[in-house]
Coordinates of C-alpha atoms in Angstrom, one line a residue:
Chain A
X1466 CA -113.1 -32.0 141.5
X1467 CA -109.6 -32.7 140.6
X1468 CA -108.1 -36.0 139.4
X1469 CA -104.7 -37.6 139.8
X1470 CA -103.1 -41.0 139.2
X1471 CA -103.0 -43.3 142.1
X1472 CA -99.4 -44.2 143.2
X1473 CA -100.3 -47.9 143.2
X1474 CA -102.0 -48.3 139.9
X1475 CA -103.3 -46.7 136.7
X1476 CA -106.8 -45.9 138.0
X1477 CA -107.8 -42.3 138.1
X1478 CA -109.1 -41.3 141.5
X1479 CA -111.3 -38.3 142.1
X1480 CA -111.0 -36.1 145.2
X1481 CA -112.9 -33.0 146.0
X1482 CA -110.9 -29.8 145.6
X1483 CA -110.3 -28.1 148.9
X1484 CA -112.3 -25.0 149.4
X1485 CA -110.2 -21.8 149.9
X1486 CA -112.8 -19.2 150.3
X1487 CA -116.1 -20.1 152.0
X1488 CA -118.9 -17.7 152.9
X1489 CA -122.0 -19.0 154.6
X1490 CA -125.4 -17.3 155.1
X1491 CA -124.1 -13.8 154.3
X1492 CA -126.6 -11.0 154.9
X1493 CA -126.0 -7.4 154.0
X1494 CA -128.9 -4.9 154.3
X1495 CA -129.0 -1.2 153.4
X1496 CA -131.7 0.2 155.6
X1497 CA -134.6 -2.2 155.2
X1498 CA -133.4 -3.6 151.8
X1499 CA -131.5 -6.8 152.0
X1500 CA -129.0 -6.7 149.1
X1501 CA -127.6 -10.1 150.1
X1502 CA -130.0 -12.3 152.0
X1503 CA -128.5 -15.5 153.3
X1504 CA -126.2 -16.3 150.3
X1505 CA -123.4 -18.8 150.6
X1506 CA -120.5 -19.5 148.2
X1507 CA -117.6 -21.9 148.3
X1508 CA -114.6 -21.3 146.0
X1509 CA -112.2 -24.2 145.6
X1510 CA -108.5 -23.7 145.8
X1511 CA -106.9 -23.1 142.4
X1512 CA -110.3 -22.8 140.7
X1513 CA -111.9 -20.0 138.7
X1514 CA -115.4 -19.4 140.1
X1515 CA -118.0 -17.3 138.3
X1516 CA -120.7 -15.2 140.1
X1517 CA -123.5 -14.2 137.8
X1518 CA -127.0 -12.9 138.1
X1519 CA -129.3 -10.2 136.7
X1520 CA -128.8 -6.5 137.7
X1521 CA -129.5 -6.0 141.4
X1522 CA -129.0 -9.6 142.3
X1523 CA -126.4 -8.7 145.0
X1524 CA -123.2 -9.9 143.2
X1525 CA -121.1 -6.8 143.8
X1526 CA -122.5 -6.5 147.4
X1527 CA -121.5 -10.1 148.0
X1528 CA -118.0 -9.3 146.7
X1529 CA -117.9 -6.2 148.9
X1530 CA -118.9 -8.3 151.9
X1531 CA -116.2 -10.9 151.2
X1532 CA -113.5 -8.2 150.8
X1533 CA -114.6 -6.2 153.8
X1534 CA -115.7 -3.1 151.9
X1535 CA -119.2 -3.3 153.4
X1536 CA -120.1 -4.8 156.8
X1537 CA -122.2 -7.9 156.8
X1538 CA -125.0 -8.2 159.3
X1539 CA -124.8 -12.0 159.5
X1540 CA -122.8 -14.9 158.2
X1541 CA -119.3 -16.3 158.3
X1542 CA -116.4 -15.9 155.9
X1543 CA -113.4 -18.2 155.9
X1544 CA -110.2 -18.0 154.0
X1545 CA -108.0 -21.1 153.9
X1546 CA -109.4 -22.3 157.2
X1547 CA -109.2 -19.0 159.0
X1548 CA -112.2 -17.0 159.9
X1549 CA -111.9 -13.5 158.4
X1550 CA -115.3 -11.9 158.7
X1551 CA -114.3 -9.9 161.8
X1552 CA -111.3 -8.4 160.0
X1553 CA -111.1 -5.0 158.2
X1554 CA -110.6 -4.8 154.5
X1555 CA -106.9 -4.0 155.0
X1556 CA -106.4 -7.0 157.3
X1557 CA -108.2 -9.3 154.8
X1558 CA -105.8 -8.1 152.1
X1559 CA -102.9 -8.9 154.4
X1560 CA -104.4 -12.4 154.9
X1561 CA -104.2 -12.8 151.1
X1562 CA -107.6 -11.7 149.8
X1563 CA -107.2 -9.3 147.0
X1564 CA -109.8 -7.7 144.7
X1565 CA -110.3 -5.3 141.9
X1566 CA -113.2 -2.8 141.3
X1567 CA -115.4 -2.4 138.3
X1568 CA -113.8 0.9 137.6
X1569 CA -110.0 0.7 138.0
X1570 CA -109.0 3.2 140.7
X1571 CA -105.4 3.8 139.8
X1572 CA -103.7 6.9 141.1
X1573 CA -103.7 9.0 138.0
X1574 CA -100.5 11.0 138.8
X1575 CA -98.4 7.9 139.5
X1576 CA -96.7 5.8 136.8
X1577 CA -97.9 2.3 136.0
X1578 CA -95.0 0.8 137.9
X1579 CA -95.6 3.0 141.0
X1580 CA -99.3 2.1 141.0
X1581 CA -98.4 -1.6 141.0
X1582 CA -95.9 -1.0 143.8
X1583 CA -98.8 0.2 146.0
X1584 CA -100.2 -3.4 145.7
X1585 CA -97.1 -4.7 147.5
X1586 CA -97.9 -3.0 150.8
X1587 CA -99.2 -6.1 152.4
X1588 CA -96.0 -8.1 151.8
X1589 CA -93.3 -5.5 152.2
X1590 CA -92.3 -4.0 155.6
X1591 CA -93.1 -0.4 156.2
X1592 CA -89.8 1.5 156.8
X1593 CA -91.0 5.1 156.4
X1594 CA -88.4 6.8 158.5
X1595 CA -85.6 5.2 156.5
X1596 CA -87.4 6.1 153.3
X1597 CA -87.6 9.7 154.4
X1598 CA -83.9 9.9 155.1
X1599 CA -83.2 8.2 151.7
X1600 CA -80.2 6.2 152.8
X1601 CA -78.8 3.2 150.8
X1602 CA -81.1 0.7 152.5
X1603 CA -84.1 2.6 151.5
X1604 CA -82.9 2.6 147.9
X1605 CA -82.3 -1.1 148.1
X1606 CA -85.8 -1.6 149.4
X1607 CA -87.1 0.5 146.5
X1608 CA -85.2 -1.6 144.0
X1609 CA -86.7 -4.8 145.5
X1610 CA -90.2 -3.2 145.4
X1611 CA -89.7 -2.2 141.7
X1612 CA -88.5 -5.8 140.9
X1613 CA -91.6 -7.3 142.5
X1614 CA -93.8 -4.8 140.7
X1615 CA -92.1 -5.6 137.4
X1616 CA -92.7 -9.3 138.0
X1617 CA -96.4 -8.7 138.5
X1618 CA -96.6 -6.6 135.3
X1619 CA -94.7 -9.3 133.4
X1620 CA -97.3 -11.8 134.6
X1621 CA -100.1 -9.8 133.0
X1622 CA -98.0 -9.1 129.9
X1623 CA -97.8 -5.3 130.2
X1624 CA -95.1 -4.0 127.9
X1625 CA -91.9 -2.9 129.7
X1626 CA -91.6 0.3 127.6
X1627 CA -94.9 1.7 128.9
X1628 CA -94.4 1.1 132.6
X1629 CA -93.2 4.7 133.3
X1630 CA -96.3 6.2 131.6
X1631 CA -98.7 8.0 133.9
X1632 CA -101.8 6.0 134.7
X1633 CA -104.0 8.8 133.5
X1634 CA -102.5 8.4 130.0
X1635 CA -103.7 4.7 129.7
X1636 CA -106.8 3.5 127.9
X1637 CA -109.6 1.9 130.0
X1638 CA -108.4 -1.6 129.0
X1639 CA -104.8 -0.9 130.0
X1640 CA -106.0 0.5 133.3
X1641 CA -107.9 -2.7 133.9
X1642 CA -104.7 -4.8 133.2
X1643 CA -102.6 -2.6 135.5
X1644 CA -105.4 -2.8 138.2
X1645 CA -105.1 -6.6 137.8
X1646 CA -101.3 -6.5 138.1
X1647 CA -101.7 -4.4 141.3
X1648 CA -104.1 -6.8 142.8
X1649 CA -101.8 -9.8 141.9
X1650 CA -98.7 -8.1 143.4
X1651 CA -97.5 -10.1 146.3
X1652 CA -99.4 -13.2 145.1
X1653 CA -102.7 -13.1 147.0
X1654 CA -104.3 -16.4 148.0
X1655 CA -107.6 -15.5 146.4
X1656 CA -108.5 -12.7 143.9
X1657 CA -112.0 -11.3 143.6
X1658 CA -112.7 -9.5 140.3
X1659 CA -115.7 -7.2 139.9
X1660 CA -116.9 -7.0 136.2
X1661 CA -113.3 -7.3 134.8
X1662 CA -114.7 -7.2 131.2
X1663 CA -116.9 -4.1 131.6
X1664 CA -116.0 -1.5 129.0
X1665 CA -113.4 -3.8 127.3
X1666 CA -113.2 -4.4 123.5
X1667 CA -113.3 -8.0 122.4
X1668 CA -109.6 -7.9 121.8
X1669 CA -109.0 -6.6 125.3
X1670 CA -111.4 -9.1 126.8
X1671 CA -109.6 -12.0 125.1
X1672 CA -106.3 -10.7 126.4
X1673 CA -107.7 -10.4 129.9
X1674 CA -109.1 -14.0 129.7
X1675 CA -105.7 -15.2 128.6
X1676 CA -104.0 -13.4 131.5
X1677 CA -106.4 -14.9 134.0
X1678 CA -106.1 -18.4 132.5
X1679 CA -102.3 -18.1 132.8
X1680 CA -102.5 -17.0 136.4
X1681 CA -104.6 -20.0 137.2
X1682 CA -102.5 -22.4 135.2
X1683 CA -99.0 -21.2 136.0
X1684 CA -99.5 -19.9 139.6
X1685 CA -102.5 -21.8 140.8
X1686 CA -104.4 -18.5 141.4
X1687 CA -107.9 -18.8 142.9
X1688 CA -110.3 -16.5 141.2
X1689 CA -113.9 -15.4 141.9
X1690 CA -115.2 -13.4 139.0
X1691 CA -118.4 -11.3 138.8
X1692 CA -119.3 -10.8 135.2
X1693 CA -122.2 -10.2 132.9
X1694 CA -120.3 -11.6 130.0
X1695 CA -121.4 -15.2 129.7
X1696 CA -119.0 -16.2 126.9
X1697 CA -116.1 -15.0 129.0
X1698 CA -117.2 -17.0 132.0
X1699 CA -118.1 -20.1 130.0
X1700 CA -114.5 -20.2 128.7
X1701 CA -112.9 -19.5 132.0
X1702 CA -114.9 -20.6 135.0
X1703 CA -114.8 -24.1 136.5
X1704 CA -118.0 -23.5 138.5
X1705 CA -120.7 -20.8 138.6
X1706 CA -123.0 -19.5 141.3
X1707 CA -126.1 -17.7 140.1
X1708 CA -127.7 -15.1 142.4
X1709 CA -131.0 -13.5 142.2
X1710 CA -132.6 -11.0 144.7
X1711 CA -129.7 -11.5 147.2
X1712 CA -130.1 -15.3 147.3
X1713 CA -128.2 -18.1 145.6
X1714 CA -130.4 -19.5 142.8
X1715 CA -128.1 -22.3 141.4
X1716 CA -124.6 -23.6 141.6
X1717 CA -122.6 -25.9 139.4
X1718 CA -120.7 -26.0 136.1
X1719 CA -121.6 -23.4 133.5
X1720 CA -123.3 -26.0 131.3
X1721 CA -125.4 -27.4 134.2
X1722 CA -126.5 -24.0 135.5
X1723 CA -127.3 -22.6 132.1
X1724 CA -129.6 -25.5 131.4
X1725 CA -131.8 -24.9 134.5
X1726 CA -135.1 -23.2 133.7
X1727 CA -135.2 -21.0 136.8
X1728 CA -131.8 -19.6 135.8
X1729 CA -133.0 -18.9 132.3
X1730 CA -136.2 -17.2 133.6
X1731 CA -134.1 -15.1 136.1
X1732 CA -132.1 -13.7 133.2
X1733 CA -134.8 -13.6 130.5
X1734 CA -138.1 -13.5 132.4
X1735 CA -141.1 -15.8 132.2
X1736 CA -142.8 -16.4 128.9
X1737 CA -146.3 -14.9 129.0
X1738 CA -148.5 -16.9 126.7
X1739 CA -151.4 -14.4 127.0
X1740 CA -149.4 -11.5 125.7
Chain B
X171 CA -111.0 21.0 148.3
X172 CA -108.3 21.6 145.9
X173 CA -107.6 18.7 143.6
X174 CA -104.3 19.5 142.0
X175 CA -102.1 16.8 140.4
X176 CA -99.1 15.9 142.5
X177 CA -95.8 16.3 140.6
X178 CA -93.3 13.8 141.8
X179 CA -90.5 14.8 139.5
X180 CA -89.9 18.4 140.5
X181 CA -86.7 18.1 142.5
X182 CA -84.7 19.8 139.8
X183 CA -86.9 22.8 140.1
X184 CA -86.6 22.7 143.9
X185 CA -82.8 22.5 143.5
X186 CA -82.9 25.5 141.2
X187 CA -84.9 27.7 143.6
X188 CA -82.7 26.7 146.5
X189 CA -79.6 27.5 144.4
X190 CA -81.0 31.0 143.7
X191 CA -81.6 31.5 147.4
X192 CA -78.1 30.4 148.1
X193 CA -76.6 32.8 145.5
X194 CA -78.6 35.6 147.1
X195 CA -77.0 34.9 150.6
X196 CA -73.7 36.8 150.0
X197 CA -75.3 39.4 147.7
X198 CA -78.1 40.8 149.9
X199 CA -77.7 43.5 152.5
X200 CA -78.5 43.0 156.2
X201 CA -82.1 44.3 156.1
X202 CA -82.9 42.3 153.0
X203 CA -81.3 39.2 154.5
X204 CA -83.5 39.6 157.6
X205 CA -86.6 39.9 155.5
X206 CA -85.9 37.0 153.2
X207 CA -84.7 35.0 156.2
X208 CA -88.2 35.2 157.7
X209 CA -89.6 34.3 154.3
X210 CA -87.5 31.1 154.4
X211 CA -89.1 30.3 157.8
X212 CA -92.5 30.6 156.2
X213 CA -91.4 28.5 153.3
X214 CA -90.4 25.6 155.6
X215 CA -93.8 25.8 157.3
X216 CA -95.6 26.0 153.9
X217 CA -93.8 22.9 152.6
X218 CA -95.2 21.2 155.7
X219 CA -98.7 22.3 154.8
X220 CA -98.2 21.0 151.3
X221 CA -97.2 17.5 152.6
X222 CA -100.4 17.1 154.6
X223 CA -102.7 19.0 152.1
X224 CA -101.3 18.2 148.7
X225 CA -100.1 14.6 149.2
X226 CA -102.2 13.1 152.0
X227 CA -105.3 15.1 151.2
X228 CA -105.6 16.4 154.8
X229 CA -105.9 20.2 154.7
X230 CA -103.8 21.5 157.6
X231 CA -105.3 24.8 158.7
X232 CA -103.5 24.6 162.1
X233 CA -100.0 25.3 161.0
X234 CA -99.8 28.6 162.8
X235 CA -100.4 26.7 166.1
X236 CA -97.5 24.4 165.5
X237 CA -95.3 27.4 164.5
X238 CA -96.2 29.0 167.8
X239 CA -95.8 25.9 169.9
X240 CA -92.3 25.3 168.3
X241 CA -91.3 28.9 168.9
X242 CA -92.5 29.0 172.5
X243 CA -91.1 25.5 173.3
X244 CA -87.7 26.3 171.9
X245 CA -87.6 29.6 173.8
X246 CA -88.6 28.0 177.1
X247 CA -86.2 25.1 176.7
X248 CA -83.3 27.3 175.9
X249 CA -84.0 30.2 178.3
X250 CA -85.2 28.3 181.3
X251 CA -84.0 24.7 180.9
X252 CA -80.5 25.4 179.9
X253 CA -80.6 23.5 176.6
X254 CA -78.4 24.7 173.7
X255 CA -80.2 26.3 170.7
X256 CA -80.1 23.2 168.5
X257 CA -81.1 20.9 171.3
X258 CA -84.0 23.2 172.3
X259 CA -85.1 23.5 168.6
X260 CA -84.9 19.8 168.0
X261 CA -87.0 19.1 171.1
X262 CA -89.5 21.7 170.0
X263 CA -89.8 20.2 166.6
X264 CA -90.3 16.7 168.1
X265 CA -93.0 18.1 170.4
X266 CA -94.9 19.5 167.5
X267 CA -94.8 16.1 165.7
X268 CA -96.0 14.4 168.9
X269 CA -98.8 16.9 169.4
X270 CA -99.9 16.5 165.8
X271 CA -100.0 12.7 166.2
X272 CA -102.2 13.1 169.3
X273 CA -104.5 15.6 167.5
X274 CA -104.4 13.5 164.3
X275 CA -105.5 10.3 166.1
X276 CA -109.0 11.9 166.3
X277 CA -108.9 14.2 163.3
X278 CA -107.7 11.9 160.5
X279 CA -110.8 9.7 160.9
X280 CA -113.0 12.6 159.8
X281 CA -114.0 12.7 156.2
X282 CA -113.9 15.6 153.7
X283 CA -113.2 19.0 155.3
X284 CA -113.6 17.6 158.9
X285 CA -109.8 17.5 159.3
X286 CA -109.4 21.1 158.1
X287 CA -112.1 22.3 160.5
X288 CA -110.5 20.4 163.5
X289 CA -107.0 21.8 162.7
X290 CA -108.4 25.3 162.2
X291 CA -110.1 25.1 165.6
X292 CA -106.9 23.8 167.1
X293 CA -105.1 27.0 165.8
X294 CA -107.6 29.2 167.8
X295 CA -107.5 27.0 170.9
X296 CA -103.7 26.9 170.9
X297 CA -103.5 30.7 170.4
X298 CA -105.9 31.3 173.3
X299 CA -104.0 28.7 175.5
X300 CA -100.6 30.3 174.8
X301 CA -101.7 33.8 175.8
X302 CA -103.8 32.7 178.7
X303 CA -102.7 32.4 182.3
X304 CA -102.4 28.6 182.5
X305 CA -99.0 28.5 180.9
X306 CA -97.9 32.1 181.7
X307 CA -94.8 30.9 183.5
X308 CA -93.6 29.4 180.2
X309 CA -95.2 31.7 177.6
X310 CA -95.2 35.0 179.4
X311 CA -98.9 35.3 178.8
X312 CA -100.0 38.2 176.7
X313 CA -96.5 39.8 177.1
X314 CA -94.7 37.0 175.4
X315 CA -91.2 35.7 176.1
X316 CA -87.7 36.4 174.7
X317 CA -86.9 34.3 171.6
X318 CA -84.5 31.5 171.5
X319 CA -81.1 33.0 170.7
X320 CA -77.5 32.1 171.2
X321 CA -75.0 30.6 168.9
X322 CA -74.9 27.6 166.6
X323 CA -71.5 26.1 166.0
X324 CA -69.9 29.4 167.2
X325 CA -72.0 31.7 165.0
X326 CA -74.5 34.1 166.5
X327 CA -77.8 33.2 165.0
X328 CA -79.4 36.6 165.8
X329 CA -77.2 38.1 163.1
X330 CA -79.3 38.3 159.9
X331 CA -76.6 36.7 157.7
X332 CA -76.2 33.7 160.0
X333 CA -79.9 33.3 160.4
X334 CA -80.4 33.4 156.7
X335 CA -77.8 30.6 156.3
X336 CA -79.4 28.5 159.0
X337 CA -82.9 29.0 157.6
X338 CA -81.6 28.1 154.1
X339 CA -80.0 24.9 155.5
X340 CA -83.3 24.0 157.3
X341 CA -85.2 24.6 154.1
X342 CA -82.8 22.4 152.1
X343 CA -83.2 19.6 154.7
X344 CA -87.0 20.0 154.7
X345 CA -87.3 19.8 150.9
X346 CA -84.8 16.9 150.8
X347 CA -86.9 15.0 153.4
X348 CA -90.1 15.9 151.6
X349 CA -89.0 14.7 148.2
X350 CA -87.8 11.4 149.7
X351 CA -91.1 11.1 151.6
X352 CA -93.4 11.7 148.6
X353 CA -91.3 9.5 146.3
X354 CA -91.2 6.6 148.7
X355 CA -93.8 4.0 149.7
X356 CA -95.2 6.6 152.0
X357 CA -95.8 9.0 149.2
X358 CA -97.5 6.4 147.0
X359 CA -99.6 5.4 150.0
X360 CA -100.6 9.0 150.6
X361 CA -101.7 9.6 147.0
X362 CA -103.7 6.3 147.0
X363 CA -105.4 7.3 150.3
X364 CA -106.1 10.8 148.9
X365 CA -107.6 9.2 145.8
X366 CA -109.9 6.7 147.4
X367 CA -109.6 5.5 150.9
X368 CA -111.7 2.3 150.3
X369 CA -109.4 1.3 147.5
X370 CA -106.4 2.0 149.7
X371 CA -107.8 -0.3 152.4
X372 CA -108.4 -3.1 149.9
X373 CA -104.8 -2.7 148.8
X374 CA -103.6 -3.2 152.4
X375 CA -102.7 0.4 153.1
X376 CA -103.3 1.7 156.6
X377 CA -104.9 5.0 155.8
X378 CA -104.9 6.2 159.4
X379 CA -101.2 5.6 159.8
X380 CA -100.3 7.2 156.5
X381 CA -102.3 10.3 157.3
X382 CA -100.8 10.5 160.8
X383 CA -97.3 10.3 159.5
X384 CA -97.9 13.0 157.0
X385 CA -99.5 15.3 159.6
X386 CA -96.7 14.7 162.0
X387 CA -94.1 15.6 159.4
X388 CA -96.2 18.6 158.4
X389 CA -96.4 19.9 162.0
X390 CA -92.6 19.3 162.5
X391 CA -91.9 21.6 159.6
X392 CA -94.3 24.1 161.1
X393 CA -92.4 23.9 164.4
X394 CA -89.1 24.4 162.6
X395 CA -90.5 27.4 160.7
X396 CA -91.8 28.9 163.9
X397 CA -88.4 28.6 165.6
X398 CA -86.7 30.4 162.7
X399 CA -89.2 33.2 162.6
X400 CA -89.0 33.6 166.4
X401 CA -85.2 33.9 166.3
X402 CA -85.5 36.7 163.7
X403 CA -88.2 38.6 165.6
X404 CA -86.3 38.5 168.9
X405 CA -89.4 38.1 171.0
X406 CA -92.3 35.5 170.8
X407 CA -95.8 36.9 171.5
X408 CA -99.3 35.5 170.8
X409 CA -99.5 38.0 168.0
X410 CA -96.5 36.4 166.3
X411 CA -98.5 33.5 165.0
X412 CA -102.2 34.4 164.8
X413 CA -104.6 31.7 163.5
X414 CA -105.0 33.8 160.4
X415 CA -101.4 32.9 159.5
X416 CA -102.7 29.4 158.9
X417 CA -104.9 30.7 156.1
X418 CA -102.0 32.8 154.7
X419 CA -99.8 29.6 154.7
X420 CA -102.6 27.8 152.8
X421 CA -102.6 30.7 150.3
X422 CA -98.9 30.4 149.9
X423 CA -99.3 26.7 149.0
X424 CA -102.3 27.4 146.7
X425 CA -100.4 30.2 144.9
X426 CA -97.3 28.1 144.3
X427 CA -99.1 24.8 143.6
X428 CA -100.6 22.2 145.8
X429 CA -98.6 18.9 145.8
X430 CA -95.4 20.4 144.3
X431 CA -93.0 21.2 147.2
X432 CA -91.3 23.8 145.0
X433 CA -94.5 25.8 144.6
X434 CA -95.0 26.6 148.4
X435 CA -91.5 28.0 148.6
X436 CA -92.3 30.4 145.8
X437 CA -95.7 31.2 147.3
X438 CA -94.1 31.9 150.7
X439 CA -91.6 34.2 149.1
X440 CA -94.3 36.0 147.1
X441 CA -96.7 36.5 150.0
X442 CA -94.0 37.6 152.4
X443 CA -91.8 39.7 150.2
X444 CA -94.3 41.5 147.9
X445 CA -96.3 43.3 150.6
X446 CA -93.0 44.1 152.4
X447 CA -91.4 45.8 149.4
X448 CA -94.4 47.3 147.6
X449 CA -95.1 50.7 149.1
X450 CA -98.5 51.0 150.8
X451 CA -99.3 47.3 150.4
X452 CA -98.1 46.2 153.8
X453 CA -101.1 47.9 155.6
X454 CA -103.5 46.2 153.2
X455 CA -101.7 42.8 153.5
X456 CA -104.9 40.8 154.3
X457 CA -106.8 42.2 151.4
X458 CA -103.8 41.6 149.1
X459 CA -103.5 38.0 150.2
X460 CA -107.2 37.3 149.9
X461 CA -107.4 38.9 146.4
X462 CA -104.4 36.9 145.1
X463 CA -105.7 33.7 146.7
X464 CA -109.1 34.1 145.0
X465 CA -107.5 35.0 141.7
X466 CA -105.3 31.9 141.8
X467 CA -108.1 29.6 142.7
X468 CA -110.2 30.9 139.7
X469 CA -107.5 31.4 137.1
X470 CA -104.7 29.0 138.0
X471 CA -106.2 26.2 140.1
X472 CA -103.0 24.2 139.8
X473 CA -101.0 27.2 141.2
X474 CA -98.2 29.1 139.4
X475 CA -95.6 26.4 139.6
X476 CA -98.2 23.6 139.2
X477 CA -99.3 25.1 135.9
X478 CA -95.7 25.4 134.7
X479 CA -95.0 21.8 135.7
X480 CA -98.1 20.7 133.8
X481 CA -97.1 22.6 130.7
X482 CA -93.5 21.1 130.8
X483 CA -95.0 17.6 131.3
X484 CA -97.2 18.1 128.2
X485 CA -94.3 19.2 126.1
X486 CA -92.4 16.0 126.7
X487 CA -92.1 13.6 123.8
X488 CA -95.2 11.6 123.2
X489 CA -93.2 8.4 123.5
X490 CA -93.1 8.9 127.2
X491 CA -96.6 10.1 127.9
X492 CA -99.1 8.8 125.4
X493 CA -97.9 6.2 123.0
X494 CA -100.7 3.8 122.0
X495 CA -100.3 0.2 122.9
X496 CA -99.3 -1.9 120.0
X497 CA -97.1 -5.0 119.4
X498 CA -93.8 -4.7 121.2
X499 CA -90.6 -4.4 119.1
X500 CA -89.7 -7.7 117.6
X501 CA -93.1 -9.2 118.0
X502 CA -95.5 -9.7 115.1
X503 CA -98.7 -7.7 114.9
X504 CA -101.9 -9.5 115.9
X505 CA -103.3 -11.6 113.1
X506 CA -106.0 -13.3 115.1
X507 CA -109.4 -11.7 116.0
X508 CA -110.1 -11.2 119.7
X509 CA -113.2 -13.5 119.9
X510 CA -111.2 -16.3 118.2
X511 CA -108.4 -15.9 120.8
X512 CA -111.1 -15.9 123.6
X513 CA -112.4 -19.2 122.2
X514 CA -108.9 -20.6 122.3
X515 CA -108.8 -20.0 126.0
X516 CA -112.0 -22.0 126.3
X517 CA -110.7 -24.8 124.0
X518 CA -107.5 -25.0 126.0
X519 CA -109.6 -25.6 129.1
X520 CA -111.8 -28.2 127.3
X521 CA -114.9 -25.9 127.1
X522 CA -117.6 -26.0 124.4
X523 CA -118.9 -22.6 123.3
X524 CA -122.5 -22.3 124.4
X525 CA -123.2 -20.0 121.5
X526 CA -122.4 -22.7 119.0

């Protein structure tokens, strides 16, 4: 819900936030095993939405289905009013749906800046023959690409002096930040993050949370985050969806969801009094 | 599959190698010029193999077929269709690129070594087709056909000195285009696709298109190399470009360094010139190439030039390569613990810490 002042008075009016990414009754099965079994999720525009659940709940598979990395057997996916479930992962990216992976897959031999430039493919025209000939227009295009990549690295606060370092030279935390900058390049409409805090130190995690918060606050980014780190999501997420065994168990604010007994038992198990 | 780091800043080394080859031009005798001139033709084709293999991750084992097609097409267009040498050569090169695009439409969708197997099979099919009866009016069947010849800007290209100059210019153009290609968006896309195709797709990169362009450019260089070698030989026969030449070209690339552009030039010169100059080695060329290829794969998997480039990169100042992340100049060091700063994000958003 978002609130605003009515133009005719002082009273605050509440209006439901418009959903940007909606998935309904998604089913993904590998052989006879349904990793996601009729799960639905709705991410409001400009919000930060958490997707949590115990191991094997189907969170990453859900993210893969949303981004087109795996094919869903059933269900619909809508992005800003347009149905995208029939599109390939590449076309979904061009429609403005970006994502990161749990392990940042940067090109190790490219510099930080060049890695982020790859993220600009959906928004910059492909002029390969001009690039091959290397004429002035190609150089101008390269300058524009570099400026846009620099802007994205600025947004995540990556230091200027380290942008020509090879990606293979970076720490895991820095690779995650560069991966985020690459996903944010070209300002996607929605960003899906798979375990962004995995393998990060507390310092790096707080930096990451700050970057995501800034993205949401300053640029109105819409985020869907899969994470095991509850403190991270509690501080960041506006709403949370809990999954278990491929199904949605609960939805709501973090405080509401964490108070529900079925959510607690999904994470911690039932208390066995006979033990 | 060879997994060798791609070096994108090796253009100075390429320029140095080309400068040495240019200096040799007026110094070498006629017979040496003829020999090195053919080596330059192989170098152009090997650079093409490197584009597809080292950068796009598509092992091109069919380069001998594109060399043959380029040579035959240029010969036919010049001898029978009345085109000038450069027109015939250009058309032959474009034909190679188009054929590679058609073949690639099916082959680039195959994973792992599927592309290599398809291109290697194409080398055998093309060789059989070119010496068969179906195209004997154009190719001369098993007897072959006279090479493209004639003059280029008033110079007789069949003269070894002229051919060396032309081959050197073609190699310079090929390396210039290659360096531009791998340093541009196309090069970044190729390396991303080579690294992980799923990640490339999620980033909006069209892997099929990227691989097709790389393969087309690779085949075009193969066609250009084939034309140069055919001019030097004076006659094009099916034996001029046997499928085994594809493996030799791959060996040239592996010896020099996959994904380096400069390495394949050095590899081509080594594999072509050493057996030619070493007494008794020419007859055992296949064994020599196989032995060197295996030795390089085991001892120097990055290739000779690739290893040198790695060593140079490691000797660069640490400032450029591995400086630990700390506070930027002019900014204070962190004085707040990470979990406190994380809590501040929550506080700013009006959250209550569930742990408290």
